Amino acid sequence: MLLENRDEVDDRDPDDLPARPAQVLWPPSGPPIRAEVPPVVRQELTHARAGLRSGSPTSAVLHVRRLLEAVCADHGVTGRTLFHALRELRDGGLIDGWLLAWAEELRELGNEAAHVGAHPLARPEAEEAVELAEAFVDYLYRFSRTYQSFRRRRGSSKTRNNRNVLRDTPVMRILRKSQVDFRAHPYPHDPARVKSRTAVADELGIPPERLLKAVILYLGEHAVVAIAPSAGVIDERALAHAFGATDARVARLADVLRIGETIAADILSPLALPYLPSVLEESATAAASVYVSSGRHGLELELDPADLVRLTRARTAPIVR
């Protein structure tokens, strides 16, 4: 190590001098950790870097794993295994699938390092692990917030310039082409914290019975759409009966994501699935108006339930328990 003492030079023999602080000039300790990083995460990243400087790759990797645990705890994800906690971060929109893959590799490397007799870690492997951990922290605590600030400035700039901030979605174009009266209701949306449908109803100040959701189910190999109030639970047996089938099952997440990608939508709207047979919870037809997704987070569409039935060609039946 190369140290620099900033105190006044003392002529005494170095062996007779008391210990005093010195600045480490080499090896470098890495870029400064930003102030936005919480202390519990900062501490683990500091220890991981120190492990590298001291020539202990195992220590560095173990602290990288602890850093992942600290990040989960900082976001309120506790009481579960790290494996499940990382997926909860992904499901909550805080990280995407690519970052989850990074974190999974780091978690597994940390598990290997924790076992006695495991294959010794090479320094380059530990250096890469610390570098990936630093990037993971930067994404969550630096770039995500920078992006949110950027979006807020962009939004205010568009408003000042009188631009059309509310861009039409494919669902809105369908309604306009069909000459259906509707009202668009935007609400604040944070991509890092996706709201549930009931939370969206609260945001809009409407009863959850008027905010509808689209649920994909399968009757054997055939997909259908159940349109129901956001707080309702689909009765699979009743839904199957509405189509004259014996049983139904809720679609797997992979199937739902595939359908979403096909129609280029962030969130499924019953109005964007005209090629799938639909059934509407019959109690929803009594409302003066209902709200459905526009196909994009942050925007709901209000229309007459009769128009919803007509455009989706939905049958009505009691499908919520």
PDB file of C-alpha atoms in Angstrom:
ATOM      1  CA  MET A   1       0.000   0.000   0.000  1.00  0.00           C
ATOM      2  CA  LEU A   2       1.067   3.589  -0.605  1.00  0.00           C
ATOM      3  CA  LEU A   3       0.055   5.978   2.198  1.00  0.00           C
ATOM      4  CA  GLU A   4       0.308   9.729   2.546  1.00  0.00           C
ATOM      5  CA  ASN A   5       0.440  11.393   5.949  1.00  0.00           C
ATOM      6  CA  ARG A   6      -0.937  14.927   5.862  1.00  0.00           C
ATOM      7  CA  ASP A   7       0.229  15.839   9.377  1.00  0.00           C
ATOM      8  CA  GLU A   8       3.260  18.012  10.079  1.00  0.00           C
ATOM      9  CA  VAL A   9       6.527  16.149   9.442  1.00  0.00           C
ATOM     10  CA  ASP A  10       8.139  14.830  12.609  1.00  0.00           C
ATOM     11  CA  ASP A  11      11.914  14.266  12.742  1.00  0.00           C
ATOM     12  CA  ARG A  12      11.658  11.384  15.160  1.00  0.00           C
ATOM     13  CA  ASP A  13      12.267   7.809  14.089  1.00  0.00           C
ATOM     14  CA  PRO A  14       9.047   6.348  12.555  1.00  0.00           C
ATOM     15  CA  ASP A  15       9.092   3.500  15.082  1.00  0.00           C
ATOM     16  CA  ASP A  16       8.701   6.032  17.892  1.00  0.00           C
ATOM     17  CA  LEU A  17       5.772   7.894  16.340  1.00  0.00           C
ATOM     18  CA  PRO A  18       2.189   7.239  17.461  1.00  0.00           C
ATOM     19  CA  ALA A  19      -0.303   5.856  14.955  1.00  0.00           C
ATOM     20  CA  ARG A  20      -2.168   8.565  13.057  1.00  0.00           C
ATOM     21  CA  PRO A  21      -4.571   8.785  10.105  1.00  0.00           C
ATOM     22  CA  ALA A  22      -3.197   8.558   6.582  1.00  0.00           C
ATOM     23  CA  GLN A  23      -4.725   8.698   3.125  1.00  0.00           C
ATOM     24  CA  VAL A  24      -4.465   5.517   1.005  1.00  0.00           C
ATOM     25  CA  LEU A  25      -3.094   6.481  -2.419  1.00  0.00           C
ATOM     26  CA  TRP A  26      -2.805   2.933  -3.766  1.00  0.00           C
ATOM     27  CA  PRO A  27      -4.584   0.604  -4.325  1.00  0.00           C
ATOM     28  CA  PRO A  28      -7.542   2.841  -5.249  1.00  0.00           C
ATOM     29  CA  SER A  29     -10.705   2.353  -3.193  1.00  0.00           C
ATOM     30  CA  GLY A  30     -13.067   2.884  -6.150  1.00  0.00           C
ATOM     31  CA  PRO A  31     -15.298   5.817  -7.044  1.00  0.00           C
ATOM     32  CA  PRO A  32     -17.017   7.598  -4.156  1.00  0.00           C
ATOM     33  CA  ILE A  33     -20.355   6.121  -3.100  1.00  0.00           C
ATOM     34  CA  ARG A  34     -23.149   8.589  -3.753  1.00  0.00           C
ATOM     35  CA  ALA A  35     -25.025  10.204  -0.878  1.00  0.00           C
ATOM     36  CA  GLU A  36     -28.331   8.695  -2.064  1.00  0.00           C
ATOM     37  CA  VAL A  37     -27.158   5.188  -1.169  1.00  0.00           C
ATOM     38  CA  PRO A  38     -28.571   4.161   2.257  1.00  0.00           C
ATOM     39  CA  PRO A  39     -26.010   3.558   5.046  1.00  0.00           C
ATOM     40  CA  VAL A  40     -26.769  -0.173   5.307  1.00  0.00           C
ATOM     41  CA  VAL A  41     -26.054  -0.649   1.567  1.00  0.00           C
ATOM     42  CA  ARG A  42     -23.082   1.728   1.644  1.00  0.00           C
ATOM     43  CA  GLN A  43     -21.510  -0.283   4.480  1.00  0.00           C
ATOM     44  CA  GLU A  44     -21.652  -3.584   2.570  1.00  0.00           C
ATOM     45  CA  LEU A  45     -20.251  -2.045  -0.612  1.00  0.00           C
ATOM     46  CA  THR A  46     -17.410  -0.487   1.394  1.00  0.00           C
ATOM     47  CA  HIS A  47     -16.599  -3.853   3.003  1.00  0.00           C
ATOM     48  CA  ALA A  48     -16.701  -5.592  -0.398  1.00  0.00           C
ATOM     49  CA  ARG A  49     -14.167  -3.110  -1.786  1.00  0.00           C
ATOM     50  CA  ALA A  50     -12.020  -3.518   1.313  1.00  0.00           C
ATOM     51  CA  GLY A  51     -12.024  -7.289   0.782  1.00  0.00           C
ATOM     52  CA  LEU A  52     -10.555  -6.786  -2.660  1.00  0.00           C
ATOM     53  CA  ARG A  53      -7.890  -4.372  -1.396  1.00  0.00           C
ATOM     54  CA  SER A  54      -6.854  -6.752   1.358  1.00  0.00           C
ATOM     55  CA  GLY A  55      -6.498  -9.659  -1.070  1.00  0.00           C
ATOM     56  CA  SER A  56      -9.545 -11.602   0.156  1.00  0.00           C
ATOM     57  CA  PRO A  57     -11.842 -12.379  -2.825  1.00  0.00           C
ATOM     58  CA  THR A  58     -14.056 -14.547  -0.596  1.00  0.00           C
ATOM     59  CA  SER A  59     -14.701 -11.688   1.810  1.00  0.00           C
ATOM     60  CA  ALA A  60     -15.514  -9.362  -1.090  1.00  0.00           C
ATOM     61  CA  VAL A  61     -18.046 -11.783  -2.583  1.00  0.00           C
ATOM     62  CA  LEU A  62     -19.694 -12.492   0.780  1.00  0.00           C
ATOM     63  CA  HIS A  63     -20.247  -8.767   1.297  1.00  0.00           C
ATOM     64  CA  VAL A  64     -21.661  -8.491  -2.227  1.00  0.00           C
ATOM     65  CA  ARG A  65     -24.290 -11.057  -1.229  1.00  0.00           C
ATOM     66  CA  ARG A  66     -24.981  -9.134   1.980  1.00  0.00           C
ATOM     67  CA  LEU A  67     -25.330  -6.002  -0.156  1.00  0.00           C
ATOM     68  CA  LEU A  68     -28.191  -7.678  -2.060  1.00  0.00           C
ATOM     69  CA  GLU A  69     -29.869  -8.496   1.254  1.00  0.00           C
ATOM     70  CA  ALA A  70     -29.413  -4.877   2.376  1.00  0.00           C
ATOM     71  CA  VAL A  71     -31.008  -3.573  -0.833  1.00  0.00           C
ATOM     72  CA  CYS A  72     -34.024  -5.857  -0.342  1.00  0.00           C
ATOM     73  CA  ALA A  73     -34.384  -4.782   3.288  1.00  0.00           C
ATOM     74  CA  ASP A  74     -34.147  -1.117   2.299  1.00  0.00           C
ATOM     75  CA  HIS A  75     -37.128  -1.642  -0.031  1.00  0.00           C
ATOM     76  CA  GLY A  76     -39.180  -3.364   2.662  1.00  0.00           C
ATOM     77  CA  VAL A  77     -38.696  -6.900   1.328  1.00  0.00           C
ATOM     78  CA  THR A  78     -37.894  -8.887   4.485  1.00  0.00           C
ATOM     79  CA  GLY A  79     -38.721 -12.205   6.120  1.00  0.00           C
ATOM     80  CA  ARG A  80     -38.123 -14.251   2.971  1.00  0.00           C
ATOM     81  CA  THR A  81     -35.143 -15.969   1.373  1.00  0.00           C
ATOM     82  CA  LEU A  82     -32.931 -13.805  -0.805  1.00  0.00           C
ATOM     83  CA  PHE A  83     -34.044 -15.858  -3.818  1.00  0.00           C
ATOM     84  CA  HIS A  84     -37.691 -14.866  -3.274  1.00  0.00           C
ATOM     85  CA  ALA A  85     -36.863 -11.313  -2.176  1.00  0.00           C
ATOM     86  CA  LEU A  86     -35.055 -10.562  -5.451  1.00  0.00           C
ATOM     87  CA  ARG A  87     -38.058 -11.784  -7.404  1.00  0.00           C
ATOM     88  CA  GLU A  88     -40.294  -9.575  -5.318  1.00  0.00           C
ATOM     89  CA  LEU A  89     -38.148  -6.606  -6.355  1.00  0.00           C
ATOM     90  CA  ARG A  90     -38.642  -7.655  -9.981  1.00  0.00           C
ATOM     91  CA  ASP A  91     -42.401  -8.188  -9.560  1.00  0.00           C
ATOM     92  CA  GLY A  92     -42.675  -4.754  -7.936  1.00  0.00           C
ATOM     93  CA  GLY A  93     -41.053  -3.115 -10.949  1.00  0.00           C
ATOM     94  CA  LEU A  94     -37.921  -2.037  -9.065  1.00  0.00           C
ATOM     95  CA  ILE A  95     -35.606  -4.092 -11.286  1.00  0.00           C
ATOM     96  CA  ASP A  96     -36.112  -5.748 -14.638  1.00  0.00           C
ATOM     97  CA  GLY A  97     -35.390  -9.309 -15.745  1.00  0.00           C
ATOM     98  CA  TRP A  98     -31.842  -8.515 -16.830  1.00  0.00           C
ATOM     99  CA  LEU A  99     -30.904  -7.033 -13.454  1.00  0.00           C
ATOM    100  CA  LEU A 100     -32.564  -9.982 -11.735  1.00  0.00           C
ATOM    101  CA  ALA A 101     -30.248 -12.278 -13.709  1.00  0.00           C
ATOM    102  CA  TRP A 102     -27.248 -10.214 -12.512  1.00  0.00           C
ATOM    103  CA  ALA A 103     -28.401 -10.411  -8.920  1.00  0.00           C
ATOM    104  CA  GLU A 104     -29.041 -14.150  -9.176  1.00  0.00           C
ATOM    105  CA  GLU A 105     -25.479 -14.801 -10.375  1.00  0.00           C
ATOM    106  CA  LEU A 106     -24.112 -12.706  -7.501  1.00  0.00           C
ATOM    107  CA  ARG A 107     -26.352 -14.495  -4.988  1.00  0.00           C
ATOM    108  CA  GLU A 108     -25.187 -17.915  -6.194  1.00  0.00           C
ATOM    109  CA  LEU A 109     -21.532 -16.824  -6.128  1.00  0.00           C
ATOM    110  CA  GLY A 110     -22.010 -15.620  -2.551  1.00  0.00           C
ATOM    111  CA  ASN A 111     -23.568 -18.961  -1.598  1.00  0.00           C
ATOM    112  CA  GLU A 112     -20.571 -20.807  -3.041  1.00  0.00           C
ATOM    113  CA  ALA A 113     -18.138 -18.582  -1.149  1.00  0.00           C
ATOM    114  CA  ALA A 114     -19.950 -19.223   2.148  1.00  0.00           C
ATOM    115  CA  HIS A 115     -19.332 -22.992   2.083  1.00  0.00           C
ATOM    116  CA  VAL A 116     -16.202 -24.425   3.679  1.00  0.00           C
ATOM    117  CA  GLY A 117     -14.084 -26.363   1.224  1.00  0.00           C
ATOM    118  CA  ALA A 118     -15.594 -24.662  -1.801  1.00  0.00           C
ATOM    119  CA  HIS A 119     -13.430 -23.972  -4.830  1.00  0.00           C
ATOM    120  CA  PRO A 120     -11.314 -20.901  -4.010  1.00  0.00           C
ATOM    121  CA  LEU A 121     -12.412 -17.734  -5.738  1.00  0.00           C
ATOM    122  CA  ALA A 122     -10.071 -15.992  -8.151  1.00  0.00           C
ATOM    123  CA  ARG A 123      -9.490 -12.280  -7.762  1.00  0.00           C
ATOM    124  CA  PRO A 124     -10.798 -11.389 -11.263  1.00  0.00           C
ATOM    125  CA  GLU A 125     -14.092 -13.121 -10.447  1.00  0.00           C
ATOM    126  CA  ALA A 126     -14.432 -11.143  -7.216  1.00  0.00           C
ATOM    127  CA  GLU A 127     -13.520  -7.889  -8.973  1.00  0.00           C
ATOM    128  CA  GLU A 128     -16.269  -8.456 -11.535  1.00  0.00           C
ATOM    129  CA  ALA A 129     -18.751  -9.284  -8.756  1.00  0.00           C
ATOM    130  CA  VAL A 130     -18.003  -6.018  -6.950  1.00  0.00           C
ATOM    131  CA  GLU A 131     -18.240  -4.084 -10.227  1.00  0.00           C
ATOM    132  CA  LEU A 132     -21.658  -5.618 -10.959  1.00  0.00           C
ATOM    133  CA  ALA A 133     -22.791  -4.842  -7.403  1.00  0.00           C
ATOM    134  CA  GLU A 134     -21.755  -1.199  -7.862  1.00  0.00           C
ATOM    135  CA  ALA A 135     -23.756  -1.048 -11.111  1.00  0.00           C
ATOM    136  CA  PHE A 136     -26.755  -2.635  -9.368  1.00  0.00           C
ATOM    137  CA  VAL A 137     -26.628   0.017  -6.642  1.00  0.00           C
ATOM    138  CA  ASP A 138     -26.193   2.816  -9.194  1.00  0.00           C
ATOM    139  CA  TYR A 139     -29.261   1.647 -11.103  1.00  0.00           C
ATOM    140  CA  LEU A 140     -31.502   1.564  -8.034  1.00  0.00           C
ATOM    141  CA  TYR A 141     -30.305   4.643  -6.186  1.00  0.00           C
ATOM    142  CA  ARG A 142     -28.915   6.899  -8.901  1.00  0.00           C
ATOM    143  CA  PHE A 143     -30.137   6.297 -12.442  1.00  0.00           C
ATOM    144  CA  SER A 144     -33.723   5.356 -11.534  1.00  0.00           C
ATOM    145  CA  ARG A 145     -34.137   8.622  -9.635  1.00  0.00           C
ATOM    146  CA  THR A 146     -32.385  10.580 -12.379  1.00  0.00           C
ATOM    147  CA  TYR A 147     -34.826   9.110 -14.886  1.00  0.00           C
ATOM    148  CA  GLN A 148     -37.820  10.035 -12.727  1.00  0.00           C
ATOM    149  CA  SER A 149     -36.513  13.593 -12.448  1.00  0.00           C
ATOM    150  CA  PHE A 150     -35.992  13.656 -16.208  1.00  0.00           C
ATOM    151  CA  ARG A 151     -39.580  12.469 -16.814  1.00  0.00           C
ATOM    152  CA  ARG A 152     -40.982  15.105 -14.463  1.00  0.00           C
ATOM    153  CA  ARG A 153     -39.081  17.856 -16.273  1.00  0.00           C
ATOM    154  CA  ARG A 154     -40.183  16.489 -19.637  1.00  0.00           C
ATOM    155  CA  GLY A 155     -43.800  16.452 -18.467  1.00  0.00           C
ATOM    156  CA  SER A 156     -43.718  20.038 -17.249  1.00  0.00           C
ATOM    157  CA  SER A 157     -41.951  21.116 -20.445  1.00  0.00           C
ATOM    158  CA  LYS A 158     -44.632  19.505 -22.600  1.00  0.00           C
ATOM    159  CA  THR A 159     -47.345  21.220 -20.563  1.00  0.00           C
ATOM    160  CA  ARG A 160     -45.676  24.614 -20.962  1.00  0.00           C
ATOM    161  CA  ASN A 161     -45.386  24.069 -24.714  1.00  0.00           C
ATOM    162  CA  ASN A 162     -49.059  23.064 -24.965  1.00  0.00           C
ATOM    163  CA  ARG A 163     -48.190  19.772 -26.584  1.00  0.00           C
ATOM    164  CA  ASN A 164     -50.567  16.839 -26.612  1.00  0.00           C
ATOM    165  CA  VAL A 165     -49.262  15.025 -23.541  1.00  0.00           C
ATOM    166  CA  LEU A 166     -52.071  12.444 -23.629  1.00  0.00           C
ATOM    167  CA  ARG A 167     -51.096  10.225 -26.551  1.00  0.00           C
ATOM    168  CA  ASP A 168     -53.743   7.913 -27.956  1.00  0.00           C
ATOM    169  CA  THR A 169     -53.344   4.201 -27.299  1.00  0.00           C
ATOM    170  CA  PRO A 170     -54.621   1.512 -29.710  1.00  0.00           C
ATOM    171  CA  VAL A 171     -57.644   1.096 -27.408  1.00  0.00           C
ATOM    172  CA  MET A 172     -58.476   4.802 -27.656  1.00  0.00           C
ATOM    173  CA  ARG A 173     -58.237   4.627 -31.437  1.00  0.00           C
ATOM    174  CA  ILE A 174     -60.671   1.701 -31.425  1.00  0.00           C
ATOM    175  CA  LEU A 175     -63.155   3.752 -29.394  1.00  0.00           C
ATOM    176  CA  ARG A 176     -62.819   6.789 -31.644  1.00  0.00           C
ATOM    177  CA  LYS A 177     -63.213   4.699 -34.793  1.00  0.00           C
ATOM    178  CA  SER A 178     -66.330   3.085 -33.296  1.00  0.00           C
ATOM    179  CA  GLN A 179     -67.675   6.554 -32.369  1.00  0.00           C
ATOM    180  CA  VAL A 180     -68.028   5.572 -28.726  1.00  0.00           C
ATOM    181  CA  ASP A 181     -68.165   8.317 -26.111  1.00  0.00           C
ATOM    182  CA  PHE A 182     -65.463   7.926 -23.464  1.00  0.00           C
ATOM    183  CA  ARG A 183     -63.439   9.963 -21.024  1.00  0.00           C
ATOM    184  CA  ALA A 184     -59.720   9.529 -20.377  1.00  0.00           C
ATOM    185  CA  HIS A 185     -58.576   9.676 -16.748  1.00  0.00           C
ATOM    186  CA  PRO A 186     -54.783   9.922 -16.231  1.00  0.00           C
ATOM    187  CA  TYR A 187     -53.263   9.186 -12.831  1.00  0.00           C
ATOM    188  CA  PRO A 188     -49.681   9.382 -11.507  1.00  0.00           C
ATOM    189  CA  HIS A 189     -47.652   6.309 -12.388  1.00  0.00           C
ATOM    190  CA  ASP A 190     -44.209   5.318 -11.132  1.00  0.00           C
ATOM    191  CA  PRO A 191     -42.676   2.486 -13.244  1.00  0.00           C
ATOM    192  CA  ALA A 192     -40.715   1.364 -10.178  1.00  0.00           C
ATOM    193  CA  ARG A 193     -43.900   0.788  -8.155  1.00  0.00           C
ATOM    194  CA  VAL A 194     -46.719  -0.635 -10.253  1.00  0.00           C
ATOM    195  CA  LYS A 195     -50.118  -0.131  -8.610  1.00  0.00           C
ATOM    196  CA  SER A 196     -52.737  -2.847  -8.207  1.00  0.00           C
ATOM    197  CA  ARG A 197     -56.128  -2.281  -9.840  1.00  0.00           C
ATOM    198  CA  THR A 198     -57.721  -1.555  -6.459  1.00  0.00           C
ATOM    199  CA  ALA A 199     -54.980   1.002  -5.754  1.00  0.00           C
ATOM    200  CA  VAL A 200     -55.746   2.634  -9.106  1.00  0.00           C
ATOM    201  CA  ALA A 201     -59.428   2.872  -8.091  1.00  0.00           C
ATOM    202  CA  ASP A 202     -58.361   4.650  -4.901  1.00  0.00           C
ATOM    203  CA  GLU A 203     -56.147   6.973  -6.948  1.00  0.00           C
ATOM    204  CA  LEU A 204     -59.092   7.896  -9.187  1.00  0.00           C
ATOM    205  CA  GLY A 205     -61.494   8.211  -6.254  1.00  0.00           C
ATOM    206  CA  ILE A 206     -64.016   5.683  -7.564  1.00  0.00           C
ATOM    207  CA  PRO A 207     -65.492   2.498  -6.045  1.00  0.00           C
ATOM    208  CA  PRO A 208     -63.466  -0.596  -7.005  1.00  0.00           C
ATOM    209  CA  GLU A 209     -66.670  -2.131  -8.418  1.00  0.00           C
ATOM    210  CA  ARG A 210     -66.545   0.384 -11.294  1.00  0.00           C
ATOM    211  CA  LEU A 211     -62.900  -0.254 -12.191  1.00  0.00           C
ATOM    212  CA  LEU A 212     -62.752  -3.423 -14.287  1.00  0.00           C
ATOM    213  CA  LYS A 213     -59.901  -5.829 -14.908  1.00  0.00           C
ATOM    214  CA  ALA A 214     -59.265  -8.275 -17.729  1.00  0.00           C
ATOM    215  CA  VAL A 215     -58.255 -11.787 -16.658  1.00  0.00           C
ATOM    216  CA  ILE A 216     -57.122 -14.415 -19.163  1.00  0.00           C
ATOM    217  CA  LEU A 217     -58.347 -17.965 -18.498  1.00  0.00           C
ATOM    218  CA  TYR A 218     -58.201 -21.190 -20.452  1.00  0.00           C
ATOM    219  CA  LEU A 219     -61.033 -23.576 -21.244  1.00  0.00           C
ATOM    220  CA  GLY A 220     -58.929 -26.544 -22.195  1.00  0.00           C
ATOM    221  CA  GLU A 221     -56.611 -25.113 -24.867  1.00  0.00           C
ATOM    222  CA  HIS A 222     -58.790 -22.096 -25.709  1.00  0.00           C
ATOM    223  CA  ALA A 223     -58.173 -18.684 -24.107  1.00  0.00           C
ATOM    224  CA  VAL A 224     -61.065 -16.471 -22.969  1.00  0.00           C
ATOM    225  CA  VAL A 225     -61.304 -13.093 -21.244  1.00  0.00           C
ATOM    226  CA  ALA A 226     -63.112 -12.520 -17.954  1.00  0.00           C
ATOM    227  CA  ILE A 227     -64.041  -8.856 -17.379  1.00  0.00           C
ATOM    228  CA  ALA A 228     -64.791  -8.221 -13.732  1.00  0.00           C
ATOM    229  CA  PRO A 229     -64.592  -5.574 -10.981  1.00  0.00           C
ATOM    230  CA  SER A 230     -61.033  -5.030  -9.767  1.00  0.00           C
ATOM    231  CA  ALA A 231     -61.706  -6.323  -6.243  1.00  0.00           C
ATOM    232  CA  GLY A 232     -63.624  -9.392  -7.396  1.00  0.00           C
ATOM    233  CA  VAL A 233     -62.286 -12.954  -7.450  1.00  0.00           C
ATOM    234  CA  ILE A 234     -63.099 -14.922 -10.593  1.00  0.00           C
ATOM    235  CA  ASP A 235     -65.191 -18.022  -9.932  1.00  0.00           C
ATOM    236  CA  GLU A 236     -63.579 -20.445 -12.385  1.00  0.00           C
ATOM    237  CA  ARG A 237     -66.463 -22.913 -12.236  1.00  0.00           C
ATOM    238  CA  ALA A 238     -69.046 -20.195 -12.911  1.00  0.00           C
ATOM    239  CA  LEU A 239     -66.962 -18.851 -15.780  1.00  0.00           C
ATOM    240  CA  ALA A 240     -66.674 -22.296 -17.347  1.00  0.00           C
ATOM    241  CA  HIS A 241     -70.451 -22.698 -17.006  1.00  0.00           C
ATOM    242  CA  ALA A 242     -70.984 -19.374 -18.830  1.00  0.00           C
ATOM    243  CA  PHE A 243     -69.200 -20.838 -21.855  1.00  0.00           C
ATOM    244  CA  GLY A 244     -70.771 -24.286 -21.537  1.00  0.00           C
ATOM    245  CA  ALA A 245     -67.459 -25.846 -20.476  1.00  0.00           C
ATOM    246  CA  THR A 246     -66.683 -28.168 -17.581  1.00  0.00           C
ATOM    247  CA  ASP A 247     -63.730 -26.353 -16.047  1.00  0.00           C
ATOM    248  CA  ALA A 248     -61.447 -23.331 -16.431  1.00  0.00           C
ATOM    249  CA  ARG A 249     -58.021 -22.317 -15.233  1.00  0.00           C
ATOM    250  CA  VAL A 250     -56.299 -18.950 -14.900  1.00  0.00           C
ATOM    251  CA  ALA A 251     -53.598 -18.415 -17.512  1.00  0.00           C
ATOM    252  CA  ARG A 252     -49.968 -18.680 -16.512  1.00  0.00           C
ATOM    253  CA  LEU A 253     -47.955 -15.487 -16.248  1.00  0.00           C
ATOM    254  CA  ALA A 254     -45.898 -16.473 -19.315  1.00  0.00           C
ATOM    255  CA  ASP A 255     -49.081 -16.721 -21.409  1.00  0.00           C
ATOM    256  CA  VAL A 256     -50.328 -13.336 -20.192  1.00  0.00           C
ATOM    257  CA  LEU A 257     -46.957 -11.696 -20.947  1.00  0.00           C
ATOM    258  CA  ARG A 258     -46.962 -13.235 -24.421  1.00  0.00           C
ATOM    259  CA  ILE A 259     -50.419 -11.796 -25.143  1.00  0.00           C
ATOM    260  CA  GLY A 260     -49.313  -8.406 -23.804  1.00  0.00           C
ATOM    261  CA  GLU A 261     -46.283  -8.422 -26.084  1.00  0.00           C
ATOM    262  CA  THR A 262     -48.454  -9.397 -29.062  1.00  0.00           C
ATOM    263  CA  ILE A 263     -50.711  -6.356 -28.655  1.00  0.00           C
ATOM    264  CA  ALA A 264     -47.826  -4.101 -27.497  1.00  0.00           C
ATOM    265  CA  ALA A 265     -49.549  -3.189 -24.226  1.00  0.00           C
ATOM    266  CA  ASP A 266     -48.153  -2.513 -20.756  1.00  0.00           C
ATOM    267  CA  ILE A 267     -51.380  -3.781 -19.205  1.00  0.00           C
ATOM    268  CA  LEU A 268     -54.175  -5.835 -20.770  1.00  0.00           C
ATOM    269  CA  SER A 269     -57.379  -4.047 -21.711  1.00  0.00           C
ATOM    270  CA  PRO A 270     -60.543  -5.995 -22.583  1.00  0.00           C
ATOM    271  CA  LEU A 271     -61.024  -3.645 -25.533  1.00  0.00           C
ATOM    272  CA  ALA A 272     -57.705  -4.747 -27.063  1.00  0.00           C
ATOM    273  CA  LEU A 273     -58.646  -8.434 -27.128  1.00  0.00           C
ATOM    274  CA  PRO A 274     -61.572  -8.614 -29.587  1.00  0.00           C
ATOM    275  CA  TYR A 275     -60.330 -11.892 -31.017  1.00  0.00           C
ATOM    276  CA  LEU A 276     -60.849 -13.685 -27.668  1.00  0.00           C
ATOM    277  CA  PRO A 277     -64.331 -14.693 -26.426  1.00  0.00           C
ATOM    278  CA  SER A 278     -65.283 -12.504 -23.442  1.00  0.00           C
ATOM    279  CA  VAL A 279     -67.662 -12.627 -20.508  1.00  0.00           C
ATOM    280  CA  LEU A 280     -68.554  -9.631 -18.333  1.00  0.00           C
ATOM    281  CA  GLU A 281     -69.607  -9.890 -14.695  1.00  0.00           C
ATOM    282  CA  GLU A 282     -73.325  -9.139 -14.980  1.00  0.00           C
ATOM    283  CA  SER A 283     -73.405  -6.827 -11.931  1.00  0.00           C
ATOM    284  CA  ALA A 284     -71.125  -4.382 -13.805  1.00  0.00           C
ATOM    285  CA  THR A 285     -73.867  -3.654 -16.356  1.00  0.00           C
ATOM    286  CA  ALA A 286     -75.910  -1.839 -13.691  1.00  0.00           C
ATOM    287  CA  ALA A 287     -73.294   0.915 -13.262  1.00  0.00           C
ATOM    288  CA  ALA A 288     -73.793   4.259 -14.998  1.00  0.00           C
ATOM    289  CA  SER A 289     -70.236   3.958 -16.335  1.00  0.00           C
ATOM    290  CA  VAL A 290     -67.244   1.686 -15.894  1.00  0.00           C
ATOM    291  CA  TYR A 291     -63.478   2.164 -16.164  1.00  0.00           C
ATOM    292  CA  VAL A 292     -61.149  -0.074 -18.180  1.00  0.00           C
ATOM    293  CA  SER A 293     -57.449   0.087 -18.875  1.00  0.00           C
ATOM    294  CA  SER A 294     -56.262   2.042 -21.880  1.00  0.00           C
ATOM    295  CA  GLY A 295     -53.502  -0.512 -22.438  1.00  0.00           C
ATOM    296  CA  ARG A 296     -50.987   1.772 -20.756  1.00  0.00           C
ATOM    297  CA  HIS A 297     -50.197   2.318 -17.083  1.00  0.00           C
ATOM    298  CA  GLY A 298     -51.274   5.735 -15.838  1.00  0.00           C
ATOM    299  CA  LEU A 299     -54.404   6.048 -17.972  1.00  0.00           C
ATOM    300  CA  GLU A 300     -57.939   4.657 -17.497  1.00  0.00           C
ATOM    301  CA  LEU A 301     -60.908   5.024 -19.850  1.00  0.00           C
ATOM    302  CA  GLU A 302     -64.490   5.602 -18.680  1.00  0.00           C
ATOM    303  CA  LEU A 303     -67.358   4.436 -20.881  1.00  0.00           C
ATOM    304  CA  ASP A 304     -70.895   3.055 -20.800  1.00  0.00           C
ATOM    305  CA  PRO A 305     -70.987  -0.672 -19.917  1.00  0.00           C
ATOM    306  CA  ALA A 306     -73.366  -1.241 -22.850  1.00  0.00           C
ATOM    307  CA  ASP A 307     -70.673   0.052 -25.229  1.00  0.00           C
ATOM    308  CA  LEU A 308     -68.143  -2.235 -23.566  1.00  0.00           C
ATOM    309  CA  VAL A 309     -70.427  -5.236 -24.150  1.00  0.00           C
ATOM    310  CA  ARG A 310     -70.999  -4.243 -27.763  1.00  0.00           C
ATOM    311  CA  LEU A 311     -67.341  -3.701 -28.649  1.00  0.00           C
ATOM    312  CA  THR A 312     -66.049  -6.820 -26.924  1.00  0.00           C
ATOM    313  CA  ARG A 313     -69.090  -8.918 -27.971  1.00  0.00           C
ATOM    314  CA  ALA A 314     -69.106 -10.159 -24.394  1.00  0.00           C
ATOM    315  CA  ARG A 315     -71.779 -12.311 -22.872  1.00  0.00           C
ATOM    316  CA  THR A 316     -72.814 -11.455 -19.311  1.00  0.00           C
ATOM    317  CA  ALA A 317     -72.963 -13.851 -16.393  1.00  0.00           C
ATOM    318  CA  PRO A 318     -72.273 -13.966 -12.624  1.00  0.00           C
ATOM    319  CA  ILE A 319     -68.598 -14.925 -12.693  1.00  0.00           C
ATOM    320  CA  VAL A 320     -67.344 -13.332  -9.449  1.00  0.00           C
ATOM    321  CA  ARG A 321     -67.575 -14.917  -6.027  1.00  0.00           C
TER     322      ARG A 321
END
